[in-house]
Amino acid sequence: MTRYLPVLALGLLTLGGCANSDLYSGDVYRGSQAKTGQTVTYGTIVSVRPVRIQADDQGSGLIGGVGGAVIGGLLGNQIGGGSGKQIATAAGAIGGSVAGKKIEDRANQVNAYELEVRRDSGDTVVVVQKADRNWQVGQRVKLVGSGSSMSVAPY
């Protein structure tokens, strides 16, 4: 059984990294945004700050937590005998669950930019989106959408 642990661990970590991070791009629209009118305003970037986006997932940490618990429990089961073996198995499962969740959370983060844009109307707006383009302070941009559904695009 222990010879399958590395294969199991690799498989679980691979699944944990399957989060779709393209939805944080300014170049990707959700299906509900297709064929709908979007408000467009124009402005100038006044600040660019590198940030990270933590993917929102309903089952966040499930694969990493459960997978880590299984692997940790299996590893803990290899230690000691009798009641010591049971304690080591439980401790391995708990530790593995915590470590697996942290690994999955880290794998589900995306490099992003916090873009502060002064619109031509004089007000300022901040938009966070995936770092899939090089933005520069002073660059003219267009802002597409409004409220919780806004993206920054080159002008």
CSV table of C-alpha atoms in Angstrom, one decimal:
chain,number,residue,atom,x,y,z
A,1,MET,CA,0.0,0.0,0.0
A,2,THR,CA,2.8,2.5,0.8
A,3,ARG,CA,4.2,2.2,-2.7
A,4,TYR,CA,1.0,3.7,-4.0
A,5,LEU,CA,1.1,6.8,-1.7
A,6,PRO,CA,3.3,8.9,-4.0
A,7,VAL,CA,0.9,8.2,-6.9
A,8,LEU,CA,-2.1,9.0,-4.8
A,9,ALA,CA,-0.6,12.2,-3.5
A,10,LEU,CA,0.4,13.4,-7.0
A,11,GLY,CA,-3.1,12.7,-8.3
A,12,LEU,CA,-4.8,14.6,-5.5
A,13,LEU,CA,-2.4,17.6,-5.9
A,14,THR,CA,-3.0,17.6,-9.6
A,15,LEU,CA,-6.8,17.7,-9.1
A,16,GLY,CA,-6.4,20.5,-6.6
A,17,GLY,CA,-4.6,22.7,-9.2
A,18,CYS,CA,-7.5,22.4,-11.7
A,19,ALA,CA,-9.3,25.5,-10.6
A,20,ASN,CA,-10.4,27.7,-13.6
A,21,SER,CA,-8.5,30.9,-13.1
A,22,ASP,CA,-9.3,32.4,-16.5
A,23,LEU,CA,-12.5,33.8,-15.2
A,24,TYR,CA,-10.4,36.5,-13.4
A,25,SER,CA,-9.0,37.7,-16.7
A,26,GLY,CA,-10.3,40.9,-18.2
A,27,ASP,CA,-10.4,39.1,-21.5
A,28,VAL,CA,-12.9,36.4,-20.3
A,29,TYR,CA,-16.7,37.0,-20.0
A,30,ARG,CA,-19.2,34.8,-18.1
A,31,GLY,CA,-21.9,33.3,-20.2
A,32,SER,CA,-24.5,35.6,-18.6
A,33,GLN,CA,-22.6,38.6,-19.9
A,34,ALA,CA,-22.8,37.5,-23.5
A,35,LYS,CA,-25.4,39.4,-25.7
A,36,THR,CA,-25.9,42.0,-23.0
A,37,GLY,CA,-25.2,45.7,-23.1
A,38,GLN,CA,-22.2,46.8,-21.1
A,39,THR,CA,-21.4,50.3,-19.9
A,40,VAL,CA,-18.1,51.7,-21.2
A,41,THR,CA,-16.2,54.5,-19.6
A,42,TYR,CA,-12.6,55.7,-20.2
A,43,GLY,CA,-9.8,56.7,-17.9
A,44,THR,CA,-6.1,56.6,-17.0
A,45,ILE,CA,-4.4,54.2,-14.7
A,46,VAL,CA,-3.0,56.0,-11.7
A,47,SER,CA,-1.8,53.0,-9.7
A,48,VAL,CA,-0.9,49.3,-10.4
A,49,ARG,CA,-0.4,47.0,-7.4
A,50,PRO,CA,0.4,43.3,-7.6
A,51,VAL,CA,-2.0,41.2,-5.6
A,52,ARG,CA,-3.3,37.6,-5.5
A,53,ILE,CA,-6.8,36.3,-6.0
A,54,GLN,CA,-7.9,33.3,-3.9
A,55,ALA,CA,-10.3,31.3,-6.0
A,56,ASP,CA,-13.8,31.1,-4.6
A,57,ASP,CA,-14.9,27.5,-4.7
A,58,GLN,CA,-18.0,25.9,-3.0
A,59,GLY,CA,-15.9,22.8,-2.2
A,60,SER,CA,-12.8,24.7,-1.4
A,61,GLY,CA,-10.3,22.5,0.4
A,62,LEU,CA,-12.3,19.4,0.0
A,63,ILE,CA,-9.9,17.5,-2.3
A,64,GLY,CA,-6.8,18.7,-0.5
A,65,GLY,CA,-8.3,18.2,3.0
A,66,VAL,CA,-9.7,14.7,2.4
A,67,GLY,CA,-6.7,13.6,0.3
A,68,GLY,CA,-4.3,14.9,2.8
A,69,ALA,CA,-6.2,13.1,5.6
A,70,VAL,CA,-6.1,9.8,3.7
A,71,ILE,CA,-2.4,10.1,2.9
A,72,GLY,CA,-1.5,11.3,6.4
A,73,GLY,CA,-3.6,8.5,8.0
A,74,LEU,CA,-1.9,5.9,5.8
A,75,LEU,CA,1.6,7.3,6.7
A,76,GLY,CA,0.7,7.4,10.4
A,77,ASN,CA,-0.5,3.9,10.3
A,78,GLN,CA,3.0,2.8,9.4
A,79,ILE,CA,4.3,4.0,12.8
A,80,GLY,CA,4.2,2.1,16.1
A,81,GLY,CA,1.9,-0.7,17.2
A,82,GLY,CA,-1.3,-1.2,19.2
A,83,SER,CA,-2.8,2.0,20.6
A,84,GLY,CA,0.3,4.0,19.5
A,85,LYS,CA,-0.5,3.0,15.9
A,86,GLN,CA,-4.0,4.3,16.3
A,87,ILE,CA,-2.9,7.6,17.8
A,88,ALA,CA,-0.3,7.9,15.0
A,89,THR,CA,-2.9,7.2,12.4
A,90,ALA,CA,-5.3,9.8,13.8
A,91,ALA,CA,-2.5,12.4,14.2
A,92,GLY,CA,-1.4,11.7,10.6
A,93,ALA,CA,-4.9,12.1,9.3
A,94,ILE,CA,-5.4,15.4,11.1
A,95,GLY,CA,-2.0,16.8,10.1
A,96,GLY,CA,-2.4,15.6,6.5
A,97,SER,CA,-5.9,17.2,6.3
A,98,VAL,CA,-4.5,20.6,7.4
A,99,ALA,CA,-1.5,20.4,5.1
A,100,GLY,CA,-3.6,19.2,2.1
A,101,LYS,CA,-6.0,22.1,2.6
A,102,LYS,CA,-3.2,24.6,2.7
A,103,ILE,CA,-1.6,23.1,-0.4
A,104,GLU,CA,-4.9,23.2,-2.3
A,105,ASP,CA,-5.6,26.8,-1.2
A,106,ARG,CA,-2.2,27.9,-2.5
A,107,ALA,CA,-2.7,26.1,-5.8
A,108,ASN,CA,-6.0,28.0,-6.2
A,109,GLN,CA,-4.4,31.4,-6.1
A,110,VAL,CA,-3.9,33.6,-9.1
A,111,ASN,CA,-1.5,36.5,-9.7
A,112,ALA,CA,-3.5,39.6,-10.2
A,113,TYR,CA,-3.3,43.4,-10.4
A,114,GLU,CA,-5.2,46.0,-8.4
A,115,LEU,CA,-5.7,48.7,-11.0
A,116,GLU,CA,-6.7,52.2,-9.8
A,117,VAL,CA,-8.2,54.1,-12.7
A,118,ARG,CA,-9.2,57.8,-12.7
A,119,ARG,CA,-12.1,58.0,-15.1
A,120,ASP,CA,-12.4,61.0,-17.4
A,121,SER,CA,-15.4,62.1,-15.3
A,122,GLY,CA,-13.0,62.7,-12.4
A,123,ASP,CA,-14.0,59.8,-10.1
A,124,THR,CA,-11.7,56.9,-9.3
A,125,VAL,CA,-12.4,53.2,-9.4
A,126,VAL,CA,-10.3,50.2,-8.4
A,127,VAL,CA,-10.6,46.9,-10.3
A,128,VAL,CA,-8.8,43.7,-9.5
A,129,GLN,CA,-8.2,41.2,-12.3
A,130,LYS,CA,-5.8,38.5,-13.4
A,131,ALA,CA,-2.2,39.6,-14.2
A,132,ASP,CA,-2.4,38.5,-17.9
A,133,ARG,CA,-1.3,41.8,-19.4
A,134,ASN,CA,1.3,44.5,-18.6
A,135,TRP,CA,-0.4,47.6,-17.2
A,136,GLN,CA,1.5,50.9,-16.8
A,137,VAL,CA,0.7,54.0,-14.7
A,138,GLY,CA,-0.5,56.7,-17.2
A,139,GLN,CA,-1.9,54.2,-19.7
A,140,ARG,CA,-5.3,55.0,-21.2
A,141,VAL,CA,-7.9,52.3,-20.7
A,142,LYS,CA,-11.6,51.5,-21.1
A,143,LEU,CA,-13.7,50.1,-18.2
A,144,VAL,CA,-16.3,47.7,-19.4
A,145,GLY,CA,-19.3,47.0,-17.2
A,146,SER,CA,-20.3,48.4,-13.8
A,147,GLY,CA,-20.5,47.5,-10.1
A,148,SER,CA,-19.4,43.9,-9.3
A,149,SER,CA,-18.9,43.1,-13.0
A,150,MET,CA,-16.3,45.4,-14.4
A,151,SER,CA,-13.1,44.8,-16.3
A,152,VAL,CA,-10.2,47.0,-17.6
A,153,ALA,CA,-9.2,46.7,-21.2
A,154,PRO,CA,-6.6,48.5,-23.3
A,155,TYR,CA,-7.9,51.6,-25.2
